XYZ file of C-alpha atoms in Angstrom:
695
model
C -36.492 -34.102 9.768
C -34.548 -31.251 8.211
C -31.290 -33.097 8.841
C -31.335 -36.724 7.670
C -28.916 -38.897 9.552
C -27.819 -42.222 8.173
C -24.924 -44.601 8.791
C -22.487 -46.085 6.224
C -20.202 -48.454 8.142
C -18.209 -46.381 10.586
C -19.215 -43.138 8.945
C -22.328 -41.078 9.839
C -23.770 -39.062 6.949
C -25.747 -35.851 7.709
C -27.738 -34.624 4.749
C -29.106 -31.085 4.856
C -32.727 -30.687 3.695
C -34.143 -27.244 4.351
C -36.018 -25.820 1.380
C -34.773 -25.542 -2.124
C -31.366 -24.110 -1.162
C -30.895 -25.848 2.197
C -30.631 -22.519 3.869
C -28.891 -22.436 7.299
C -31.983 -21.075 9.041
C -31.838 -20.295 12.694
C -35.427 -19.092 13.099
C -36.882 -22.468 12.148
C -34.501 -24.442 14.312
C -32.499 -25.971 11.391
C -29.081 -24.709 12.563
C -29.836 -25.973 16.086
C -30.841 -29.395 14.747
C -27.745 -29.722 12.624
C -25.533 -28.794 15.618
C -27.252 -31.403 17.716
C -26.720 -34.020 15.032
C -23.065 -33.134 14.741
C -22.717 -33.506 18.492
C -24.632 -36.825 18.455
C -22.330 -38.255 15.754
C -19.247 -36.911 17.541
C -20.153 -38.677 20.782
C -21.078 -41.996 19.047
C -18.289 -44.426 19.820
C -18.994 -46.417 16.734
C -18.583 -43.386 14.535
C -15.064 -42.701 13.109
C -15.932 -39.947 10.630
C -18.785 -37.600 9.621
C -19.876 -36.667 6.141
C -22.031 -33.554 5.653
C -23.940 -33.257 2.326
C -26.818 -31.422 0.862
C -30.074 -32.862 -0.389
C -31.733 -31.765 -3.687
C -29.818 -29.636 -6.179
C -27.127 -28.080 -3.962
C -25.014 -28.384 -0.885
C -26.096 -25.129 0.808
C -27.113 -21.725 -0.500
C -26.099 -19.990 2.720
C -27.649 -18.375 5.715
C -31.342 -17.550 5.774
C -31.342 -13.806 5.052
C -34.602 -13.517 6.722
C -32.835 -14.257 9.998
C -30.883 -10.994 9.604
C -33.962 -8.898 10.431
C -34.547 -10.635 13.717
C -32.487 -11.034 16.874
C -28.765 -10.355 16.130
C -27.887 -13.227 18.392
C -29.370 -15.615 15.806
C -26.197 -15.165 13.766
C -24.177 -16.242 16.813
C -25.956 -19.585 16.754
C -24.696 -20.127 13.205
C -21.201 -19.144 14.328
C -21.433 -21.635 17.202
C -22.477 -24.376 14.770
C -19.459 -23.744 12.566
C -17.125 -23.584 15.575
C -18.550 -26.965 16.738
C -17.886 -28.511 13.293
C -14.261 -27.280 13.186
C -13.635 -28.336 16.720
C -15.024 -31.882 16.261
C -12.543 -34.502 17.303
C -13.595 -36.776 14.450
C -12.889 -35.970 10.786
C -15.735 -34.002 9.092
C -15.741 -34.363 5.352
C -17.850 -31.933 3.279
C -19.484 -33.413 0.168
C -20.257 -30.375 -2.108
C -22.516 -30.445 -5.115
C -24.372 -27.743 -6.899
C -23.491 -24.663 -4.842
C -21.897 -23.803 -1.606
C -22.543 -20.063 -1.037
C -22.221 -17.653 1.866
C -22.775 -19.395 5.122
C -22.905 -22.706 3.233
C -19.266 -22.192 2.144
C -18.276 -21.003 5.678
C -19.770 -24.285 7.010
C -17.779 -26.234 4.369
C -14.564 -24.427 5.314
C -15.078 -25.460 8.894
C -14.842 -29.090 7.776
C -11.537 -30.896 7.779
C -11.741 -32.134 4.178
C -13.777 -30.978 1.202
C -14.783 -33.048 -1.768
C -16.493 -31.220 -4.632
C -18.454 -32.474 -7.621
C -17.213 -31.149 -10.996
C -19.291 -28.183 -12.087
C -20.272 -27.069 -8.604
C -19.635 -23.459 -7.595
C -18.377 -21.990 -4.348
C -18.577 -18.313 -3.270
C -19.056 -15.719 -0.582
C -21.600 -13.256 -2.069
C -22.247 -11.263 1.108
C -20.820 -7.995 -0.320
C -23.756 -7.914 -2.727
C -26.017 -7.488 0.358
C -23.760 -4.817 1.969
C -22.366 -7.338 4.362
C -19.169 -9.343 4.917
C -18.892 -13.071 5.520
C -19.949 -13.031 9.160
C -19.433 -16.744 10.196
C -15.685 -17.046 9.916
C -15.276 -16.570 6.148
C -12.875 -13.638 6.370
C -10.602 -15.574 8.681
C -10.629 -19.082 7.134
C -10.729 -18.422 3.434
C -7.405 -16.494 3.328
C -5.731 -19.241 5.364
C -6.900 -21.744 2.760
C -6.203 -20.000 -0.503
C -4.109 -16.926 0.345
C -5.101 -13.350 1.134
C -5.113 -11.957 -2.404
C -7.320 -14.741 -3.800
C -9.593 -14.632 -0.827
C -9.994 -10.842 -1.014
C -10.894 -11.048 -4.718
C -13.497 -13.634 -4.042
C -15.110 -11.737 -1.193
C -14.889 -8.247 -2.757
C -16.450 -9.389 -6.020
C -19.011 -11.708 -4.508
C -18.722 -13.912 -7.506
C -18.547 -17.682 -7.030
C -15.703 -19.763 -8.494
C -15.928 -23.130 -10.107
C -14.993 -26.275 -8.273
C -12.145 -26.709 -10.713
C -10.710 -23.360 -9.793
C -11.374 -23.990 -6.127
C -9.356 -27.149 -6.385
C -6.356 -25.437 -7.887
C -6.562 -22.668 -5.226
C -6.689 -25.089 -2.351
C -10.309 -24.449 -1.252
C -11.379 -28.018 -1.981
C -9.163 -31.073 -1.587
C -10.615 -33.368 -4.239
C -12.803 -33.113 -7.418
C -15.013 -35.915 -8.649
C -17.192 -36.466 -11.622
C -19.586 -38.986 -10.037
C -21.457 -39.259 -6.710
C -19.809 -36.780 -4.371
C -21.118 -38.549 -1.258
C -19.639 -41.785 -2.294
C -16.333 -40.059 -2.887
C -16.543 -38.401 0.544
C -17.358 -41.790 2.161
C -14.194 -43.218 0.543
C -12.150 -40.415 2.138
C -13.898 -41.089 5.430
C -12.952 -44.786 5.341
C -9.319 -43.782 5.424
C -9.933 -41.487 8.407
C -7.876 -38.488 7.186
C -5.980 -36.378 9.735
C -7.759 -33.375 11.247
C -6.902 -30.136 9.419
C -8.665 -27.204 10.982
C -8.666 -24.270 8.598
C -8.844 -21.756 11.440
C -5.480 -23.030 12.777
C -3.634 -22.672 9.472
C -0.920 -20.102 9.383
C -1.483 -16.488 8.302
C -0.843 -16.352 4.512
C 2.511 -14.929 3.405
C 0.832 -12.464 0.919
C -1.248 -10.757 3.643
C 0.371 -7.333 3.844
C 0.742 -6.836 0.074
C -2.736 -8.169 -0.694
C -4.399 -5.905 1.901
C -2.524 -2.842 0.740
C -3.273 -3.317 -2.919
C -6.984 -4.045 -2.375
C -7.349 -1.208 0.011
C -5.873 1.227 -2.510
C -8.570 0.101 -5.033
C -11.559 0.725 -2.804
C -14.034 3.281 -4.115
C -16.242 5.604 -2.142
C -19.815 4.500 -1.917
C -22.723 4.126 0.527
C -21.842 0.506 1.380
C -18.864 0.083 3.633
C -18.824 -3.657 3.166
C -15.757 -3.798 0.812
C -13.692 -1.718 3.299
C -14.745 -3.772 6.251
C -13.828 -7.020 4.429
C -10.371 -5.710 3.931
C -10.213 -4.648 7.598
C -11.143 -8.260 8.643
C -8.462 -9.824 6.435
C -5.915 -7.324 7.656
C -6.593 -8.508 11.236
C -5.508 -12.052 10.520
C -3.106 -13.285 13.167
C -2.358 -16.321 15.194
C -5.234 -15.395 17.416
C -8.257 -16.743 15.551
C -10.680 -15.776 18.286
C -9.685 -12.128 18.035
C -10.232 -12.160 14.266
C -13.638 -13.795 14.635
C -14.666 -11.182 17.216
C -13.692 -8.300 14.916
C -15.574 -9.984 12.032
C -18.656 -10.409 14.128
C -18.581 -6.748 15.370
C -18.165 -5.370 11.922
C -20.886 -7.745 10.534
C -23.266 -6.320 13.085
C -22.314 -2.721 12.168
C -22.964 -3.431 8.472
C -26.216 -5.293 9.207
C -27.671 -2.108 10.648
C -26.438 0.138 7.885
C -28.740 1.740 5.314
C -26.833 0.230 2.503
C -27.294 -3.298 3.644
C -30.946 -2.738 4.532
C -31.498 -1.318 1.055
C -29.658 -4.177 -0.715
C -31.602 -6.745 1.291
C -34.828 -5.010 0.442
C -33.841 -5.214 -3.216
C -32.867 -8.951 -2.837
C -36.298 -9.831 -1.432
C -38.126 -7.324 -3.732
C -36.983 -9.091 -6.863
C -38.638 -12.284 -5.554
C -41.810 -10.507 -4.295
C -42.580 -8.803 -7.642
C -42.590 -12.149 -9.429
C -45.748 -13.123 -7.405
C -48.981 -11.838 -8.898
C -51.580 -11.287 -6.220
C -54.990 -12.775 -6.938
C -53.663 -15.098 -9.625
C -55.377 -18.468 -9.194
C -52.784 -21.236 -8.341
C -53.934 -23.383 -11.279
C -53.110 -20.634 -13.951
C -50.186 -21.764 -15.995
C -48.091 -19.829 -18.541
C -48.540 -20.728 -22.241
C -45.664 -22.240 -24.120
C -43.733 -19.719 -26.124
C -41.578 -21.238 -28.862
C -41.371 -18.579 -31.555
C -41.676 -14.834 -31.100
C -42.354 -12.158 -33.701
C -41.186 -8.529 -33.342
C -42.785 -5.712 -35.346
C -40.324 -2.967 -35.988
C -36.565 -3.053 -36.743
C -35.572 0.195 -35.022
C -33.395 0.582 -31.897
C -35.980 -0.939 -29.588
C -37.113 -3.703 -31.870
C -33.484 -4.749 -32.486
C -32.796 -4.784 -28.752
C -35.852 -6.873 -28.005
C -34.834 -9.372 -30.702
C -31.423 -9.608 -29.174
C -32.837 -10.241 -25.712
C -34.942 -13.023 -27.083
C -32.275 -14.600 -29.224
C -29.856 -14.589 -26.275
C -32.336 -16.660 -24.335
C -32.492 -19.257 -27.048
C -35.795 -18.230 -28.652
C -36.380 -18.237 -32.410
C -37.223 -14.645 -33.532
C -38.721 -13.159 -36.717
C -38.382 -9.311 -37.075
C -40.847 -7.803 -39.465
C -39.820 -4.309 -40.661
C -41.521 -2.864 -43.745
C -38.549 -0.619 -44.648
C -35.877 -2.678 -46.308
C -32.956 -0.324 -45.226
C -34.097 -0.390 -41.629
C -34.383 -4.139 -41.672
C -30.900 -4.509 -43.168
C -29.543 -2.234 -40.395
C -31.288 -4.301 -37.724
C -29.956 -7.574 -39.108
C -26.402 -6.181 -39.260
C -26.694 -4.890 -35.724
C -27.969 -8.214 -34.400
C -25.197 -10.225 -36.055
C -22.504 -7.737 -35.006
C -23.603 -7.671 -31.354
C -23.804 -11.496 -31.143
C -20.323 -11.808 -32.714
C -18.912 -9.233 -30.270
C -20.053 -11.482 -27.395
C -17.894 -14.254 -28.939
C -14.935 -11.778 -29.198
C -15.378 -10.881 -25.543
C -15.421 -14.480 -24.430
C -19.044 -14.449 -23.234
C -20.142 -17.236 -25.626
C -18.699 -19.746 -27.929
C -18.843 -19.450 -31.743
C -21.214 -22.437 -31.813
C -23.643 -20.606 -29.574
C -23.455 -17.400 -31.687
C -23.988 -19.433 -34.878
C -27.134 -20.948 -33.298
C -28.481 -17.560 -32.283
C -27.940 -16.035 -35.714
C -29.566 -19.067 -37.355
C -32.609 -18.554 -35.042
C -33.078 -15.025 -36.467
C -35.349 -14.353 -39.459
C -35.782 -11.007 -41.183
C -39.013 -10.157 -43.030
C -40.501 -7.159 -44.819
C -44.054 -8.181 -44.327
C -46.270 -8.854 -41.262
C -47.537 -12.087 -42.744
C -44.182 -13.673 -41.777
C -45.493 -13.533 -38.159
C -48.554 -15.638 -38.854
C -47.269 -18.644 -36.920
C -45.640 -16.904 -33.980
C -46.755 -17.802 -30.422
C -46.109 -14.204 -29.283
C -45.818 -11.013 -31.366
C -44.294 -7.930 -29.753
C -45.079 -4.538 -31.447
C -42.076 -2.103 -31.122
C -42.978 0.669 -33.496
C -42.946 4.449 -33.057
C -44.683 5.688 -29.808
C -47.755 7.051 -31.641
C -51.248 5.770 -30.979
C -52.298 6.027 -34.605
C -49.274 3.930 -35.797
C -49.833 1.330 -33.054
C -53.497 0.965 -33.760
C -52.678 0.274 -37.487
C -50.266 -2.462 -36.456
C -52.662 -4.160 -34.078
C -55.491 -4.068 -36.501
C -53.277 -5.780 -39.046
C -51.946 -8.251 -36.534
C -55.432 -9.237 -35.418
C -56.091 -10.564 -38.906
C -52.699 -12.141 -39.470
C -51.603 -13.676 -36.196
C -52.920 -17.055 -34.981
C -56.149 -16.644 -32.957
C -54.342 -18.007 -29.824
C -51.279 -15.945 -30.239
C -50.437 -13.329 -27.590
C -50.178 -9.779 -28.898
C -47.934 -7.482 -26.951
C -47.188 -3.798 -27.200
C -43.910 -2.147 -26.148
C -45.642 1.153 -25.522
C -44.105 3.192 -22.657
C -46.959 5.567 -22.061
C -49.983 4.955 -24.258
C -53.360 3.512 -23.218
C -53.054 -0.251 -23.615
C -56.804 -0.750 -23.331
C -57.398 1.525 -26.348
C -54.851 -0.481 -28.267
C -56.476 -3.773 -27.234
C -59.871 -2.487 -28.370
C -58.674 -2.916 -31.939
C -58.351 -6.645 -31.398
C -61.360 -9.040 -31.599
C -60.177 -10.816 -28.536
C -58.607 -8.184 -26.154
C -57.839 -10.815 -23.561
C -54.719 -11.788 -25.538
C -53.238 -8.275 -25.457
C -50.602 -7.418 -22.857
C -47.969 -4.683 -22.527
C -44.330 -5.569 -22.562
C -42.499 -2.308 -21.935
C -38.760 -2.923 -22.458
C -36.235 -0.347 -21.395
C -33.443 0.746 -23.828
C -31.095 -0.844 -24.641
C -33.573 -3.789 -24.381
C -30.917 -6.482 -24.523
C -29.124 -5.002 -21.507
C -31.578 -3.280 -19.209
C -33.053 -5.718 -16.726
C -36.499 -4.121 -16.212
C -39.600 -5.361 -18.012
C -42.739 -3.489 -17.107
C -45.590 -5.978 -17.805
C -48.770 -3.995 -18.344
C -52.073 -5.832 -17.494
C -54.928 -4.426 -19.536
C -58.493 -4.309 -18.441
C -59.197 -7.525 -20.391
C -55.771 -9.230 -20.244
C -56.323 -12.943 -19.541
C -54.692 -14.316 -16.371
C -52.689 -16.870 -18.324
C -51.514 -14.244 -20.754
C -50.280 -12.155 -17.805
C -48.577 -15.255 -16.393
C -46.952 -15.934 -19.760
C -45.543 -12.417 -19.988
C -44.003 -12.736 -16.529
C -42.569 -16.133 -17.326
C -41.081 -14.803 -20.524
C -39.413 -11.980 -18.647
C -37.816 -14.420 -16.298
C -36.742 -16.652 -19.242
C -34.909 -13.788 -20.866
C -33.243 -12.529 -17.665
C -35.514 -9.640 -16.848
C -37.026 -8.503 -13.640
C -40.730 -8.452 -14.543
C -43.028 -5.998 -12.628
C -46.769 -5.822 -13.365
C -48.322 -2.451 -13.899
C -51.906 -1.394 -14.474
C -52.953 0.892 -17.291
C -52.422 4.646 -16.823
C -50.493 7.315 -18.728
C -46.885 6.384 -18.349
C -47.624 3.200 -16.266
C -45.522 3.135 -13.047
C -42.073 4.200 -14.108
C -42.644 6.978 -16.585
C -45.601 8.389 -14.631
C -43.350 8.925 -11.714
C -40.482 10.117 -13.879
C -42.699 12.902 -15.147
C -43.074 14.277 -11.613
C -39.334 13.894 -10.932
C -38.546 15.756 -14.144
C -41.249 18.509 -13.358
C -39.288 19.439 -10.256
C -35.868 19.247 -12.037
C -37.117 21.858 -14.591
C -38.722 24.007 -11.866
C -35.365 23.963 -9.983
C -33.529 25.104 -13.125
C -35.699 28.208 -13.383
C -35.487 28.912 -9.684
C -31.707 28.900 -9.443
C -30.068 25.509 -9.877
C -27.973 24.632 -12.927
C -28.058 21.233 -14.830
C -24.511 20.224 -13.728
C -25.364 20.853 -10.094
C -28.571 18.848 -10.145
C -26.927 15.903 -12.017
C -23.895 15.908 -9.761
C -26.081 15.971 -6.580
C -28.255 13.048 -7.744
C -25.186 11.016 -8.881
C -23.358 11.589 -5.602
C -26.530 10.454 -3.748
C -26.657 7.238 -5.767
C -28.440 7.637 -9.089
C -26.544 6.076 -11.984
C -27.052 9.259 -14.109
C -28.475 12.602 -13.298
C -31.874 13.590 -14.806
C -30.505 16.210 -17.303
C -27.936 13.811 -18.737
C -30.487 10.958 -18.700
C -32.898 13.040 -20.945
C -30.015 14.063 -23.216
C -29.233 10.371 -23.679
C -32.862 9.336 -24.243
C -33.579 12.296 -26.603
C -35.060 15.581 -25.428
C -37.387 15.495 -28.401
C -39.168 12.465 -26.879
C -39.852 14.247 -23.625
C -40.903 17.411 -25.500
C -43.470 15.440 -27.469
C -44.832 13.846 -24.277
C -44.956 17.256 -22.566
C -46.979 18.728 -25.441
C -49.495 15.962 -25.324
C -49.832 16.116 -21.575
C -50.024 19.845 -21.433
C -53.044 19.716 -23.801
C -54.603 16.892 -21.727
C -53.734 18.315 -18.293
C -53.623 22.083 -18.480
C -53.974 22.450 -14.723
C -50.505 20.688 -14.314
C -48.010 23.114 -15.966
C -44.353 22.420 -16.619
C -41.485 24.879 -16.583
C -41.000 26.380 -20.018
C -37.181 26.399 -19.684
C -36.681 22.941 -21.089
C -38.938 23.686 -24.034
C -36.792 26.722 -24.850
C -33.839 24.285 -25.206
C -35.757 21.918 -27.380
C -36.884 24.825 -29.648
C -33.200 25.321 -30.522
C -33.121 21.762 -31.919
C -30.892 20.619 -29.100
C -32.271 17.094 -28.494
C -29.214 15.615 -26.775
C -26.441 13.257 -27.811
C -28.011 12.417 -31.129
C -27.890 16.034 -32.233
C -24.520 16.907 -30.611
C -26.160 19.340 -28.246
C -28.834 19.180 -25.629
C -28.703 20.544 -22.120
C -25.023 19.694 -22.465
C -22.709 19.890 -25.464
C -21.262 16.715 -26.860
C -18.168 17.614 -28.925
C -17.096 13.918 -29.195
C -20.657 12.674 -29.520
C -20.741 11.039 -26.116
C -19.120 13.060 -23.362
C -21.255 15.722 -21.692
C -19.706 19.147 -21.341
C -21.288 22.183 -19.635
C -22.348 24.708 -22.213
C -22.310 28.454 -21.250
C -25.052 29.060 -23.859
C -27.407 26.930 -21.746
C -26.455 28.630 -18.587
C -27.266 31.994 -20.229
C -30.522 30.662 -21.588
C -31.633 29.369 -18.163
C -30.666 32.602 -16.418
C -32.406 34.651 -19.088
C -35.575 32.621 -18.743
C -35.604 33.192 -14.971
C -35.286 36.925 -15.574
C -38.019 36.982 -18.216
C -40.482 35.179 -15.923
C -39.636 37.464 -12.975
C -37.951 34.758 -10.837
C -35.126 35.800 -8.614
C -32.619 32.993 -8.745
C -31.365 31.555 -5.539
C -28.802 29.011 -4.283
C -29.682 25.292 -3.933
C -27.994 22.812 -1.654
C -27.439 19.215 -2.688
C -29.740 18.204 0.100
C -32.648 20.269 -1.289
C -32.097 19.005 -4.797
C -32.079 15.359 -3.644
C -35.059 15.972 -1.317
C -37.302 17.501 -3.966
C -36.466 14.814 -6.534
C -37.037 11.987 -4.089
C -40.244 13.381 -2.615
C -41.701 13.796 -6.023
C -41.110 10.158 -6.750
C -42.445 9.052 -3.402
C -45.625 11.121 -3.597
C -46.583 9.894 -7.098
C -45.523 6.353 -6.239
C -48.010 6.424 -3.278
C -50.828 7.533 -5.644
C -49.909 4.676 -7.997
C -50.019 2.078 -5.234
C -53.266 3.489 -3.874
C -54.963 3.364 -7.312
C -53.853 -0.282 -7.734
C -51.634 0.546 -10.743
C -48.889 -1.122 -8.712
C -49.646 -4.100 -6.496
C -47.233 -3.081 -3.698
C -44.746 -0.306 -2.871
C -41.901 -2.727 -3.495
C -43.083 -3.025 -7.129
C -42.318 0.715 -7.436
C -38.931 0.274 -5.849
C -37.900 -2.555 -8.250
C -38.946 -0.537 -11.255
C -36.775 2.360 -10.235
C -33.730 0.224 -9.323
C -33.815 -1.813 -12.546
C -35.178 0.766 -15.016
C -34.173 4.191 -13.848
C -30.725 3.877 -12.242
C -31.864 4.252 -8.675
C -29.008 3.121 -6.457
C -29.560 -0.438 -5.332
C -28.027 0.386 -1.990
C -30.718 3.015 -1.505
C -33.501 0.431 -1.882
C -35.903 2.405 -4.001
C -37.948 5.597 -3.436
C -40.669 3.947 -1.226
C -38.005 2.268 0.855
C -36.335 5.636 1.285
C -39.629 7.131 2.462
C -39.782 4.490 5.166
C -36.260 5.380 6.230
C -37.296 9.075 6.543
C -40.536 8.125 8.364
C -43.883 8.849 6.671
C -44.665 11.525 9.284
C -41.560 13.402 8.181
C -42.415 12.844 4.515
C -45.914 14.260 5.136
C -44.540 17.317 6.941
C -42.085 18.063 4.087
C -44.780 17.569 1.499
C -47.098 19.981 3.297
C -44.354 22.567 3.583
C -43.630 22.359 -0.161
C -47.353 22.474 -0.958
C -47.475 25.914 0.736
C -44.781 27.225 -1.582
C -44.313 27.948 -5.287
C -46.087 25.453 -7.579
C -47.579 23.924 -4.438
C -50.261 22.180 -6.425
C -47.550 19.578 -7.405
C -47.009 18.727 -3.718
C -50.520 17.795 -2.503
C -49.824 14.877 -0.295
C -51.037 11.451 -1.527
C -53.978 10.326 0.638
C -52.129 7.007 1.247
C -49.224 8.875 2.869
C -51.610 10.774 5.051
C -53.398 7.578 6.270
C -50.226 5.653 6.883
C -48.535 8.521 8.720
C -51.607 8.997 10.934
C -51.325 5.444 12.256
C -47.533 5.240 12.319
C -47.444 2.865 9.354
C -44.836 2.129 6.696
C -44.921 1.373 3.017
C -43.056 -1.849 3.859
C -46.150 -3.031 5.841
C -48.020 -3.064 2.529
C -45.547 -5.398 0.869
C -46.693 -8.295 3.097
C -50.400 -7.471 3.486
C -53.309 -7.940 1.174
C -53.891 -4.783 -0.796
C -57.504 -4.645 0.437
C -56.125 -3.537 3.817
C -54.603 -0.327 2.511
């Protein structure tokens, strides 16, 4: 039984037990069963009160998000359950431990009394899915804690502690011990019924609504604005408020933003599963990590590991670089203390766990060694040859390479099965993506260990096979190819960046490359132009690099940076671009934002499809998660492959064929996977739930 029903004297205890988070699932009958048990207890003449508690580690993690893609009426059944609880003629006491989130908190608010265990957390995170609390949360929470506090909770989506919930009035009692026993004690006294839906409209309603509405920012998701609309509708007529809430929830549920955010939510969980990995494969224990290289990337990687509580040794052969790395690590950790993120004791422990060394021999006892030296195959081969002789035979050897052939690197090691790629994104202590590269010989437990490490240090790990650029940078090459082509055809950098940022990218491509360093892209282009002469790039970006304009670090790139940070349009670059077009005989033309976004997006989609078909990515959703977490692709947009499904693959194919008939059409040859899926009316999303062999 998903709802355990027991009796304690005159009180009936209903304990939720539906998976690890006690989700309020409609599809599997859990909500219906809970409603039936509440009705049974309410009609039992020997029962004087009801306690609802959660089994396992929490009270309730909320509604089952999987239900949102089914019949919309399923949400109505959850609303009916909550109304049944609130209308119960016998006191219903909620015993909250662990977490009460989303629909779980809405259920708790329908109770007549709430007891919470110290340390538990309560929240309504629906806004992070492009939704609003759709089971009474917008109408009950403001009545309990005031409109301003309620709006802040719902608009941020962040949970509050039980201690804060007590002071706000969201819970009635806080206990250190057994929360069910405490709730039973309340039940024995048969407290009066206090239905949150009948409480008066809060006095701060008008001011709170006006101030929060004024702070709303434009964006694809309308959830924040609709939350404010629901709270503004608070009145003595609860039914009217609930009806508006339900209608607006349904509107948001169908929106692109919510669909994209839900895709990202499930995607982060999907990419953690490695297809074909035997169930008995277990990650190795990692207790000490070595990092080779004390540059920007090595320093960031060390910080990410230290912040997760791992002892780290950084080996850097240049004393001045090592001293700089050590100073940066200590300064960054101390800054977290100053900002209130950690206590001084935690900071001291992290600094104590850091060791600086000027020789590779200091890494001899590490369980895992991560190479983070310059992106040059010769340099990396030297490091791995040395590590093979120094590191323990069972130590995992990882490379942070972003484009190079991991199999060629692994060939320098006697046992290539212990080599894996760990491609961090800069700054490595902040960016959430970790591209885990499986080499031809990488052992299953080594791959599992890399993914487990990613999770431990707070990263979204995504597995990639070996190819030039792996998943993310291979696609980014095609994205940039079109950006540079559009510059020579008539667009300007500021227009391209503005169009992409308005659409949902965190940063436009020209600003991104100025930040990363135009010299890095230039070096990669030189290598690839030699290796792939049949895939030419525009020469306009090379003209900029030939002037020594490498971006922020040189004060000038595509943009000028007078203060070292802020991008300003530079007339010199505008003239250079226009002169290049004239030299190459191109008549410049106007570009719309729609064309800019379309070309950039289709370039990503087409290359992403090739990557999936080649098995470099397990699933299309792997591509989406890489772009959301590593390349600033708007989470509300769901990722490039998700966007292709929204457009429809037949439409995508038609647009690719049209572009293939034009200038530089070779770059637009449709990926065979797109052609096959479009022919049968398929979607990339179908491949996220099927075995790859069915592609």
